[in-house]
Short mmCIF file of C-alpha atoms in Angstrom, two decimals:
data_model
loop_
_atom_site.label_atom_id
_atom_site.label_comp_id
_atom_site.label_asym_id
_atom_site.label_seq_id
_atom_site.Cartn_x
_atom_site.Cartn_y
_atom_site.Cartn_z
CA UNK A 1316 23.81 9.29 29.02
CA UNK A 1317 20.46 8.19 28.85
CA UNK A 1318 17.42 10.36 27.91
CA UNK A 1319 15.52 12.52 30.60
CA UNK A 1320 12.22 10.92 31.28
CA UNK A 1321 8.67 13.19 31.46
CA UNK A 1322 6.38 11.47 33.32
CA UNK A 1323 2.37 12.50 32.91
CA UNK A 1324 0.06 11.95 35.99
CA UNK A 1325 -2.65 12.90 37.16
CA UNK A 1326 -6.02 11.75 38.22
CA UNK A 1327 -8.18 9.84 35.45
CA UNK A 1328 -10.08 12.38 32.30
CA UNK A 1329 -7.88 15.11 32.74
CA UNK A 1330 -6.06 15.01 29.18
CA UNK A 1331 -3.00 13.15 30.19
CA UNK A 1332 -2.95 11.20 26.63
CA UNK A 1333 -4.17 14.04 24.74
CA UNK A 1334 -1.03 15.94 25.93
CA UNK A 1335 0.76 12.48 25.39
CA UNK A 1336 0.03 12.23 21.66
CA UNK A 1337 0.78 16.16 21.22
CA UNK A 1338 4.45 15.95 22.77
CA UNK A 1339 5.59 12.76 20.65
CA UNK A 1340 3.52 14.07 17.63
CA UNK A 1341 1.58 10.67 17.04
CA UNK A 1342 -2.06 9.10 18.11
CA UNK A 1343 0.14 6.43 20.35
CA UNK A 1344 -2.18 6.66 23.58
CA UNK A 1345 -5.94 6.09 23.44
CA UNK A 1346 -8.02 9.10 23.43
CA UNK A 1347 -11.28 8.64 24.66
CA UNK A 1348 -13.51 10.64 27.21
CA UNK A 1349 -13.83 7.75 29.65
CA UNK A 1350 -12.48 7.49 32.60
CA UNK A 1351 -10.02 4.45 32.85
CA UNK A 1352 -8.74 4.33 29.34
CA UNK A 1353 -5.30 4.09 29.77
CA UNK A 1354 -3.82 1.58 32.10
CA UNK A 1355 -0.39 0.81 31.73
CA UNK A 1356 2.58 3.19 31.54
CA UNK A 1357 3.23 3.99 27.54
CA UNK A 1358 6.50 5.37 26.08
CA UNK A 1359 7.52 7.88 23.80
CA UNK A 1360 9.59 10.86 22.66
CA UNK A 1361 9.87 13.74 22.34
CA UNK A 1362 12.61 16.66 20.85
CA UNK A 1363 12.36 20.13 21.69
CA UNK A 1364 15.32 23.10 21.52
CA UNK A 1365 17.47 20.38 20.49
CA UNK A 1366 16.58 17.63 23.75
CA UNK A 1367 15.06 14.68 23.18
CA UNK A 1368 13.10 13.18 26.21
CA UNK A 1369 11.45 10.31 26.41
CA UNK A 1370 7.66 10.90 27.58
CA UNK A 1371 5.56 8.56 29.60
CA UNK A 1372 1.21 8.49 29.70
CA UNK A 1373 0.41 6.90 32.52
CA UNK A 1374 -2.79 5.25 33.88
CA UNK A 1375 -5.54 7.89 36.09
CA UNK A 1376 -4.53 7.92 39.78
CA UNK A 1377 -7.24 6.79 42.17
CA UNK A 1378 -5.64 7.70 44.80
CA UNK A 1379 -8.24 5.74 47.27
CA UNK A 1380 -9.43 2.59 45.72
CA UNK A 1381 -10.40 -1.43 46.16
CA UNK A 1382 -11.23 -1.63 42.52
CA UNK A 1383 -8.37 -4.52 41.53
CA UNK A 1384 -7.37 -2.68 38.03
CA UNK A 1385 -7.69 0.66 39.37
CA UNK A 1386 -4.86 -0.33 42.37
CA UNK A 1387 -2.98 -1.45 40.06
CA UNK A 1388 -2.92 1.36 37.67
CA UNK A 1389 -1.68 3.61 40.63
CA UNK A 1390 1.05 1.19 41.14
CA UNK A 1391 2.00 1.62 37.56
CA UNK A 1392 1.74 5.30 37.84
CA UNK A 1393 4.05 5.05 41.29
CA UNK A 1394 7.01 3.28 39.27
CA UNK A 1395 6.47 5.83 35.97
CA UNK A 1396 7.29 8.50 39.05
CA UNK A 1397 10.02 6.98 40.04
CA UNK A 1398 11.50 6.80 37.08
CA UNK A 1399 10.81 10.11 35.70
CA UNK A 1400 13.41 13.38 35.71
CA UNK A 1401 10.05 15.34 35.73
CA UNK A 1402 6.75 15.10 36.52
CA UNK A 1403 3.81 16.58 34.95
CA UNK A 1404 1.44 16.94 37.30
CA UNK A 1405 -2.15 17.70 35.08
CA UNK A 1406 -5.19 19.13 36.67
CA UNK A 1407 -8.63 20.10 35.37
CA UNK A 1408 -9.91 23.75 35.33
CA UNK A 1409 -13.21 22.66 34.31
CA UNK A 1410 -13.42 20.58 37.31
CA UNK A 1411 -11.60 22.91 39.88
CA UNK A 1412 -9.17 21.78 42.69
CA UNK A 1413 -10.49 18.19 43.99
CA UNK A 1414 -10.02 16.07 47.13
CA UNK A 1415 -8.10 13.71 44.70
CA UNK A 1416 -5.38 16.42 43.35
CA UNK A 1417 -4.54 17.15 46.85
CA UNK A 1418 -3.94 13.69 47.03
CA UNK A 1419 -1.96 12.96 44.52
CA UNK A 1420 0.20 15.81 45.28
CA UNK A 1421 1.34 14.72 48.70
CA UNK A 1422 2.20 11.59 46.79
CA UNK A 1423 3.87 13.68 44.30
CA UNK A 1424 5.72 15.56 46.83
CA UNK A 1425 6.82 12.53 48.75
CA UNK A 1426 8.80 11.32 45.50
CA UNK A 1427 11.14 14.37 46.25
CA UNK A 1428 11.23 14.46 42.03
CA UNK A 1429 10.57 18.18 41.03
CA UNK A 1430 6.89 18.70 39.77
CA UNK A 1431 4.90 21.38 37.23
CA UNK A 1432 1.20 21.59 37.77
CA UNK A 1433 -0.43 21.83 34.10
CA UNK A 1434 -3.84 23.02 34.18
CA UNK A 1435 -5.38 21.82 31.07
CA UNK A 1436 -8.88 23.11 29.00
CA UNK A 1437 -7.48 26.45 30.00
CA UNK A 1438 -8.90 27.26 26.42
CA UNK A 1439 -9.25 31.26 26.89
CA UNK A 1440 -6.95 33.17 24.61
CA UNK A 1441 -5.36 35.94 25.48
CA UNK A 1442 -6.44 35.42 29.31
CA UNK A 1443 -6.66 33.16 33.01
CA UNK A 1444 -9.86 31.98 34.38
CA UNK A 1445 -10.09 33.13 38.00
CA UNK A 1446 -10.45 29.17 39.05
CA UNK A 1447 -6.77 28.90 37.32
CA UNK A 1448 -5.53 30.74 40.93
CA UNK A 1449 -6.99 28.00 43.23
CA UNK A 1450 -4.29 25.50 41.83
CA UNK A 1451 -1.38 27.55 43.33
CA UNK A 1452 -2.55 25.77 46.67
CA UNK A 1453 -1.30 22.54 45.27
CA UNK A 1454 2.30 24.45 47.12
CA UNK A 1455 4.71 22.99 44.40
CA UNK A 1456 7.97 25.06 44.07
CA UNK A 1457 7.29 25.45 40.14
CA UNK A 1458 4.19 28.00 39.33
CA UNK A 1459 1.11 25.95 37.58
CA UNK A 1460 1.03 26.44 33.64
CA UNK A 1461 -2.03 26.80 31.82
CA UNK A 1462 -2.56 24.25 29.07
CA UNK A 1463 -4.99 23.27 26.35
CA UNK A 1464 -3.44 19.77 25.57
CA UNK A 1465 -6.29 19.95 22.66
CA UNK A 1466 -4.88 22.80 20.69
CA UNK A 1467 -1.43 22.14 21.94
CA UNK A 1468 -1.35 26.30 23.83
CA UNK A 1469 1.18 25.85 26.44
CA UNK A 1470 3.07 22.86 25.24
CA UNK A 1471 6.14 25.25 24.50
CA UNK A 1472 6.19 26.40 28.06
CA UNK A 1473 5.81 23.46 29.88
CA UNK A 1474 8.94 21.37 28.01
CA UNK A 1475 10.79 24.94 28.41
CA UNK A 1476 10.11 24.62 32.20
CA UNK A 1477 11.12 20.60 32.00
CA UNK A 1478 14.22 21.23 30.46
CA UNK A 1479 15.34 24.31 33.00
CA UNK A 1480 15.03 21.71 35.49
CA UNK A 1481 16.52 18.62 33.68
CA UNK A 1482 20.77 18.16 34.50
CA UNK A 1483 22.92 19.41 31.56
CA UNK A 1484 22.52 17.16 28.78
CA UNK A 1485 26.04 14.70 27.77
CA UNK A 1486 27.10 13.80 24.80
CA UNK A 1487 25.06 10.28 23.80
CA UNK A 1488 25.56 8.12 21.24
CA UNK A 1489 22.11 6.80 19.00
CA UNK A 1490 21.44 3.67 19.19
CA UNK A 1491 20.57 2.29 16.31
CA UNK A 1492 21.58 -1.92 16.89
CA UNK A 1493 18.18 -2.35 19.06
CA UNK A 1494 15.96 -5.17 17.57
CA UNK A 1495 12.09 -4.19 17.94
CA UNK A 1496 9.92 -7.21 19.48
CA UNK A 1497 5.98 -6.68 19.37
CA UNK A 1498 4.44 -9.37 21.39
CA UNK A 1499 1.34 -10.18 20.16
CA UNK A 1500 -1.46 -13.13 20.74
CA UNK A 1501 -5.07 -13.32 21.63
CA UNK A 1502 -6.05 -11.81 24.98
CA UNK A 1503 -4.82 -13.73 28.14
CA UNK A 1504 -2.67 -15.75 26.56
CA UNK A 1505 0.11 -14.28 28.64
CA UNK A 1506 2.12 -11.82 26.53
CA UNK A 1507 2.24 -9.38 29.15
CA UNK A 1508 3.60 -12.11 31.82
CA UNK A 1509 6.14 -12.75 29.47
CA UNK A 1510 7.17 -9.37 29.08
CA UNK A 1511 6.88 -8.93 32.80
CA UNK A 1512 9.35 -12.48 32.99
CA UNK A 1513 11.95 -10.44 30.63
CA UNK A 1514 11.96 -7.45 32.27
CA UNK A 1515 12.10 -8.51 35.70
CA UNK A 1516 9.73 -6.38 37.26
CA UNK A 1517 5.98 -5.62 36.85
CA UNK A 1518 6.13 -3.77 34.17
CA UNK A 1519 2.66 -4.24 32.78
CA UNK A 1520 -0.54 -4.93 34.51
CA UNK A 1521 -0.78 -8.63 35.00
CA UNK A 1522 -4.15 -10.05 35.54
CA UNK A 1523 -6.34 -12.67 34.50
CA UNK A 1524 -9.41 -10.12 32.87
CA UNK A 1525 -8.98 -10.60 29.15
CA UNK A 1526 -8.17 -7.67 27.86
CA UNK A 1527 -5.96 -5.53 30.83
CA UNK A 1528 -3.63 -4.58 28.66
CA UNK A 1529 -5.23 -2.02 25.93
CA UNK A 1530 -2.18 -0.38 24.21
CA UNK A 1531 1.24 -1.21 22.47
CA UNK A 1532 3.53 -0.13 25.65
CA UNK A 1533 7.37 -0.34 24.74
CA UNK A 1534 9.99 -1.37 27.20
CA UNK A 1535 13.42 -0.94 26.81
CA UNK A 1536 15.76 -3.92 27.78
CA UNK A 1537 19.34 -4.80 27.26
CA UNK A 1538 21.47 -8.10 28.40
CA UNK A 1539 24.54 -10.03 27.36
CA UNK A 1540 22.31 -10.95 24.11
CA UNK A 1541 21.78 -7.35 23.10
CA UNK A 1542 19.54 -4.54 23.18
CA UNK A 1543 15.61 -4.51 22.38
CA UNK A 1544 12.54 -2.70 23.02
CA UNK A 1545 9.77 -5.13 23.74
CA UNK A 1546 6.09 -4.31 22.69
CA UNK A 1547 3.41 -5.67 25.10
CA UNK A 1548 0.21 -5.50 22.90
CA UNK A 1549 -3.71 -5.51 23.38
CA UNK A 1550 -4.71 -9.37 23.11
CA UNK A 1551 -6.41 -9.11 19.39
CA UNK A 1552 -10.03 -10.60 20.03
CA UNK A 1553 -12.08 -11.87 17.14
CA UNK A 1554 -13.57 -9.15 15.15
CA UNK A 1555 -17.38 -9.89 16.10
CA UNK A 1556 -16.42 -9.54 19.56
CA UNK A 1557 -14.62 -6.26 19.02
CA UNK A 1558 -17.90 -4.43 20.09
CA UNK A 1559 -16.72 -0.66 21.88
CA UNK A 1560 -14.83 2.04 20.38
CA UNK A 1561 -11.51 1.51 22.63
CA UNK A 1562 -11.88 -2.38 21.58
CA UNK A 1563 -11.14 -1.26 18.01
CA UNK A 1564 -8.71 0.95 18.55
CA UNK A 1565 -6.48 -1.70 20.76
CA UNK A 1566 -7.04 -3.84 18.02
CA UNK A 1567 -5.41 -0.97 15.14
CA UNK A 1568 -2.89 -0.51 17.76
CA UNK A 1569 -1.80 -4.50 18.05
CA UNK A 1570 -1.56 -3.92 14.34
CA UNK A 1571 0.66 -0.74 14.38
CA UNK A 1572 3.03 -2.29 16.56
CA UNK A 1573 3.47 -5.42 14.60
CA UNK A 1574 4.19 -2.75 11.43
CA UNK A 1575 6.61 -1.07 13.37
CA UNK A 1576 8.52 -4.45 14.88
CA UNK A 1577 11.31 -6.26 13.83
CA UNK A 1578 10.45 -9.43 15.24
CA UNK A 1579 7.14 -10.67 16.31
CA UNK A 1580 6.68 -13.38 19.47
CA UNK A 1581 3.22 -14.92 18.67
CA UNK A 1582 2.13 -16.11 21.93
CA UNK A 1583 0.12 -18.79 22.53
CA UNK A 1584 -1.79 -20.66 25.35
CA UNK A 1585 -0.84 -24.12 25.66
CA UNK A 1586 -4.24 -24.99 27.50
CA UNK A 1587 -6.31 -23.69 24.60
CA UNK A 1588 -4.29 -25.32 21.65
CA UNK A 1589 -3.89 -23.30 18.25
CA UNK A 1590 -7.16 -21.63 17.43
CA UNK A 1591 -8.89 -19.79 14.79
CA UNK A 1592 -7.86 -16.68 16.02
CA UNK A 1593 -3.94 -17.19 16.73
CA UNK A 1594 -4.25 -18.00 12.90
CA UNK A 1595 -5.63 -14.45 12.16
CA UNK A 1596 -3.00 -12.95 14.09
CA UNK A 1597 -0.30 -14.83 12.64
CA UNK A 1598 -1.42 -13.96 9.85
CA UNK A 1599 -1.46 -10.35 10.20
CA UNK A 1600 2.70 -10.82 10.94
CA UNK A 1601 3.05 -12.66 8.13
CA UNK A 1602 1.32 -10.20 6.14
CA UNK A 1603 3.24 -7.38 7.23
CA UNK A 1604 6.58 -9.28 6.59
CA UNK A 1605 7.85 -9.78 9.89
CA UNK A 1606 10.28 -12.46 11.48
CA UNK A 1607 8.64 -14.61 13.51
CA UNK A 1608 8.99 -17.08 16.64
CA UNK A 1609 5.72 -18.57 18.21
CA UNK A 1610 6.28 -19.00 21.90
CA UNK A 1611 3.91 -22.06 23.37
CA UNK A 1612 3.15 -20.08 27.09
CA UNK A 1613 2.23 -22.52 29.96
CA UNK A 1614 4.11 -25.20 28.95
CA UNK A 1615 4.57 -26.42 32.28
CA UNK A 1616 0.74 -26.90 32.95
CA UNK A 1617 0.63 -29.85 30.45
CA UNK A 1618 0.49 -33.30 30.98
CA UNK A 1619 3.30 -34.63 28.69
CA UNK A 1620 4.49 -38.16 27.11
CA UNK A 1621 7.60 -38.72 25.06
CA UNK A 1622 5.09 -37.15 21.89
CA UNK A 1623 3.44 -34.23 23.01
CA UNK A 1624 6.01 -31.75 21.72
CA UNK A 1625 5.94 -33.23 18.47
CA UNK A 1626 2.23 -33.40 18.49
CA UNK A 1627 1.46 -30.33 19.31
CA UNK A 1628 4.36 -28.78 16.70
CA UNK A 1629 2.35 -30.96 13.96
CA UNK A 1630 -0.67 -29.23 14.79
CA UNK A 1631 0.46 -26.11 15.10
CA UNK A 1632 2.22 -26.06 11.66
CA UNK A 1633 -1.18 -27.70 10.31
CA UNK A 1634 -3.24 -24.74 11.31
CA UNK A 1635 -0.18 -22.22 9.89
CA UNK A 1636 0.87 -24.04 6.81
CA UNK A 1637 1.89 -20.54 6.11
CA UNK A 1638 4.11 -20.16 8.46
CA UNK A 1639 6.15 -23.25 9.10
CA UNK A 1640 9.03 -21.05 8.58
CA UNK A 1641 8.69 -19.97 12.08
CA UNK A 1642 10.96 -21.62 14.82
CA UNK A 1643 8.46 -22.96 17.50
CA UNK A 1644 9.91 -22.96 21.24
CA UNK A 1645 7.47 -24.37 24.26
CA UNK A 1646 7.88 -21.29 27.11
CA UNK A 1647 6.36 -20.99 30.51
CA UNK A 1648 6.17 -17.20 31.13
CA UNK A 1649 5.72 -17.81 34.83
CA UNK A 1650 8.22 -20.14 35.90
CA UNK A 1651 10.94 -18.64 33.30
CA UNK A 1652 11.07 -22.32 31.79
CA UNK A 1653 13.20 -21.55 28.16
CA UNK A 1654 12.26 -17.71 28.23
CA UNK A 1655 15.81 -17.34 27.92
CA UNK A 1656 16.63 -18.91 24.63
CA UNK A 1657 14.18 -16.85 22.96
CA UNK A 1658 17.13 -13.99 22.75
CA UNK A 1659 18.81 -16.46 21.01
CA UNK A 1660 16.09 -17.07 18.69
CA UNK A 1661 15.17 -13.05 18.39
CA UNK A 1662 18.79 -12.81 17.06
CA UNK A 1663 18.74 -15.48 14.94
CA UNK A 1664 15.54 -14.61 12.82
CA UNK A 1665 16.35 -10.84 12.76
CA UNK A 1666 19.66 -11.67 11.03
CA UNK A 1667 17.96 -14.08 8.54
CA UNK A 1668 15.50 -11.49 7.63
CA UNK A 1669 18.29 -9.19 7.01
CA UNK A 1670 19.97 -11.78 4.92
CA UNK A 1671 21.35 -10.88 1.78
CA UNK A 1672 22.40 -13.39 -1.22
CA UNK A 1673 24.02 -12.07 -4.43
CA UNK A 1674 22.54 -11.93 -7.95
CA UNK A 1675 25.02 -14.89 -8.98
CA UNK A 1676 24.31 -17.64 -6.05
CA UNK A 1677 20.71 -16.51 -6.31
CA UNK A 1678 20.87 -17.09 -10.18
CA UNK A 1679 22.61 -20.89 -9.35
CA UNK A 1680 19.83 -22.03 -7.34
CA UNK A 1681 17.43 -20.92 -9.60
CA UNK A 1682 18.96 -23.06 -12.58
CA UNK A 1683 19.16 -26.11 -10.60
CA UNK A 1684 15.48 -25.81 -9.32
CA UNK A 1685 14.73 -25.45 -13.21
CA UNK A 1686 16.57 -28.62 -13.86
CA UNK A 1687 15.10 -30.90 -11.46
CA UNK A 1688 11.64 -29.57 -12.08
CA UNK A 1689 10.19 -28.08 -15.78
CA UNK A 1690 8.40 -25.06 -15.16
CA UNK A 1691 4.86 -25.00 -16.02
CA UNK A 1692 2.88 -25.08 -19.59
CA UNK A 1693 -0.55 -24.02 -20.90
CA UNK A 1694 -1.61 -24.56 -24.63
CA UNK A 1695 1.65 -25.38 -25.30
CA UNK A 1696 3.21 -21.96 -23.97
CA UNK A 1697 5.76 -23.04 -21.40
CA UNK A 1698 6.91 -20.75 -18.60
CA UNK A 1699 10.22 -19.36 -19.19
CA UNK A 1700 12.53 -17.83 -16.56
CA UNK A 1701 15.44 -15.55 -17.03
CA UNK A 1702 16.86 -14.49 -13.75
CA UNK A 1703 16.28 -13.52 -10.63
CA UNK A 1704 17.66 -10.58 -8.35
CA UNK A 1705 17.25 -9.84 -4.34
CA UNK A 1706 15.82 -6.14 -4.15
CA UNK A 1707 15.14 -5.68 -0.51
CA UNK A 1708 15.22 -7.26 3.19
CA UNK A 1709 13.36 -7.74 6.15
CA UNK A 1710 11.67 -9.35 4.44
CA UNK A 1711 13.49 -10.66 1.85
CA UNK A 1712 11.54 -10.14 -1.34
CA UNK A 1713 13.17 -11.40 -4.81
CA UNK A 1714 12.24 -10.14 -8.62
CA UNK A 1715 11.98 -13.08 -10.91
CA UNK A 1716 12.04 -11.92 -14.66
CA UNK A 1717 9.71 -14.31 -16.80
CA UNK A 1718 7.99 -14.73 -20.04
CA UNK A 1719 4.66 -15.02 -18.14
CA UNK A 1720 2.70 -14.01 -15.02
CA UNK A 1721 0.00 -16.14 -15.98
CA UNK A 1722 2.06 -19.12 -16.26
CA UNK A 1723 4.34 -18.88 -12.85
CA UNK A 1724 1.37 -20.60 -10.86
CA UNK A 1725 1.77 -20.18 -7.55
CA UNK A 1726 2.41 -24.06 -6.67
CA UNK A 1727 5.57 -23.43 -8.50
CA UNK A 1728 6.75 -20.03 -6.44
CA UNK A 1729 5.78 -22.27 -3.29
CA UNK A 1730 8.37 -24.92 -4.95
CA UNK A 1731 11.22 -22.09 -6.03
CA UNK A 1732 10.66 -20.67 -2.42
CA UNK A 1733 11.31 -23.68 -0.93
CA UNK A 1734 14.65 -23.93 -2.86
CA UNK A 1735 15.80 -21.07 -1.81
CA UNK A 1736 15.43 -21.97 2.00
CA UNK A 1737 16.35 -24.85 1.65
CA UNK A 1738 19.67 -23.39 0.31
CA UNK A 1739 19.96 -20.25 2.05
CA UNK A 1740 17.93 -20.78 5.89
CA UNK A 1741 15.90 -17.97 5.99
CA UNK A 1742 14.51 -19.58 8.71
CA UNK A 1743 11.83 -17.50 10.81
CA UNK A 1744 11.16 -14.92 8.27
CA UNK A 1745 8.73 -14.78 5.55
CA UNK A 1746 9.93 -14.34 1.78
CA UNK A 1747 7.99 -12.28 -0.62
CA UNK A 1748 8.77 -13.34 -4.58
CA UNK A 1749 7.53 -10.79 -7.19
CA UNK A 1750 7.48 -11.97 -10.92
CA UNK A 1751 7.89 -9.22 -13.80
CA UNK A 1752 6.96 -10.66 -17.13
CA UNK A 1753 9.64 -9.53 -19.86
CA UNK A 1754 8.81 -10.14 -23.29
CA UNK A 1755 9.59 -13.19 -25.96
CA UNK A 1756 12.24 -11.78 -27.58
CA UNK A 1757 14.78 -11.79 -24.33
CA UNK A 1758 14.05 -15.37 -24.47
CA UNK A 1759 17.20 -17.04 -25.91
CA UNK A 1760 18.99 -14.56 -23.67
#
């Protein structure tokens, strides 16, 4: 059985993400006093009495509006409604009852879906501001709750009323086989029309203003490939034009998601080429060790001759000589052109980051590369190598035990790295080598 889902509405600066980040215990949503911060629907979870629900922020109703981003932000707070088991309705006691509450509650009271008015910055201990009784006109079966989603006060009894209305909870098995996927590129490069492709429904805001989408939103998805969660990130922008507060913290929150992927898809636009700043964001992947597949979007807008895909492969493994691990596959998010074989390819590099190779095969390569190429010398000190040992995955990362650090230049890990993939794949993943010196005496050992 799947998990109840919380949804949070309400009209825009109410504390909808403040309450967010409380219930799942993290700074996931963007907390910022202006109006409009959070656009897109963003997951998370929560556990309480033993229930775990999964919670959803949700963009600030307008309920009348022309303003393109605004419309669509209501949309995405329309299909977060109708997917929730609750609604959390929240409402402003500094503000008082508006024409816009009323609103939103005949909307909320045409979903049929049962609803509890939280009145948040009800900050008084110990007591209820007389404006607190003006909310009971709202005419929802469940009494309003005050709330300080600030200090947390009134948390407890709102998930205690969610759960007295949520169906008897079934047994459920954890899933723990779902492979993570943080897309990530610069802004309008069209991660979130892939993601929207995958899904099959508008599950992000999909527009051509750089930078719609503002947080990591996950999306749960599951087909005859397996199961994921897909994260739809903030477009990174260069860091001189990071110039507001929120622009930052999109930016730390592209970042978090990568940490917290499996996979990364580095999307980018075949229009632009491969700029400076897709290498600074493939770069912060590689950084953080993650498998990776770079997805060419609008492939079908190019002009092509029996050598473009080669030439534009060339150049993009010129600009990440880094990465040329990475499998390269030429998308178009908006006709669906190959989106499907990237399931294929998520599979693939997740299991070759996971890959694990024994001390002895590990230990055959290693004498081999030796053989066909003598390890470095300085001053007539020559680099000696013992062994070498796998200690973790995803990445792999390898301990080789030497007589030197100083010595093991780095042209020669590039060259024992290469050995090993050339040997073992490891194909879309980064390797990390780590070399212990060990002193002279092991060295007839």
């Amino acid at each position: 059985m799947a998990k109840p889902v919380l949804a949070i509405v309400g009209r825009p600066n109410v504390g909808k993400s403040t309450l967010f980040n409380k219930l799942i215990g993290e700074r996931r949503a963007i907390v910022e006093d202006i109006p409009g911060i959070t656009r897109d629907r963003i997951y998370g979870e929560t556990e309480w009495n033993g229930r775990r629900m999964i919670v959803i922020d949700t963009g600030g109703i307008e309920p009348k509006t022309d303003d393109i981003i605004l419309a669509k932000m209501r949309e995405q707070a329309q299909i977060a409604i109708d997917t929730a088991d609750v609604i959390l309705f929240i409402c402003d006691i500094r503000t008082g009852l508006t024409a816009d509450d009323r609103d939103i509650a005949v909307m909320l009271r045409k979903s049929g879906k049962p609803v509890i008015p939280c009145i948040n910055k009800s900050d008084s201990v110990g007591r209820v501001a007389p404006e607190f009784y003006e909310f009971y006109e709202l005419g929802f079966d469940q009494e309003p709750i005050p709330l300080s989603s600030v200090h947390g006060t009134g948390t407890g009894d709102i998930l205690d009323a969610a759960i007295a209305l949520l169906p008897p909870e079934a047994d459920a098995e954890e899933e723990d086989d779902v492979i993570s996927v943080a897309v990530i590129g610069k802004p309008n490069a069209g991660k979130s029309s892939l993601v929207n492709r995958i899904l099959g429904d508008d599950r992000m805001i999909v527009s051509n203003i750089p930078g719609t989408t503002r947080d990591a939103i996950d999306s749960r998805f599951e087909n005859e490939f397996g199961k994921y969660t897909f994260i739809d990130t903030a477009g990174i922008r260069r860091q001189s034009k990071v110039e507001d507060r929120v622009e930052k913290y999109s930016v730390l929150r592209a970042k978090m998601a990568v940490e917290r992927a499996d996979v990364c898809i580095l999307v980018i636009d075949a229009n632009e080429g491969i700029t400076e700043q897709d290498e600074k964001i493939a770069g912060i992947a590689h950084e953080a060790g993650k498998a990776t597949i770079i997805a060419v979007n609008k492939w079908d807008l190019i002009e092509k001759d029996n050598d473009t895909t080669n030439s534009f492969t060339k150049k993009v493994y010129n600009a990440l000589g880094y990465m040329t691990y990475a499998p390269i596959l030429f998308i178009s998010a908006m006709t669906g052109q190959r989106v499907g074989k990237l399931f294929e390819q998520i599979n693939y590099v997740h299991n070759q980051t996971n890959t694990r190779i024994s001390t002895g095969m590990l230990n055959d390569v290693l004498a081999d590369a030796v053989s066909r190429v003598q390890p470095p010398s300085d001053k007539g000190r020559r680099l000696k190598i013992y062994y070498m040992t796998q200690v973790s995955v995803a990445p792999p990362t390898f301990v080789i035990f030497a007589n030197s650090v100083e010595l093991f230049h780095f042209s020669y890990q590039r060259y024992i790295e290469n050995c090993l993939r050339n040997t073992f794949g490891f194909r879309g993943t980064p390797i990390r080598i780590i070399v212990r010196q060990r002193g002279d005496e092991k060295s007839d050992s």
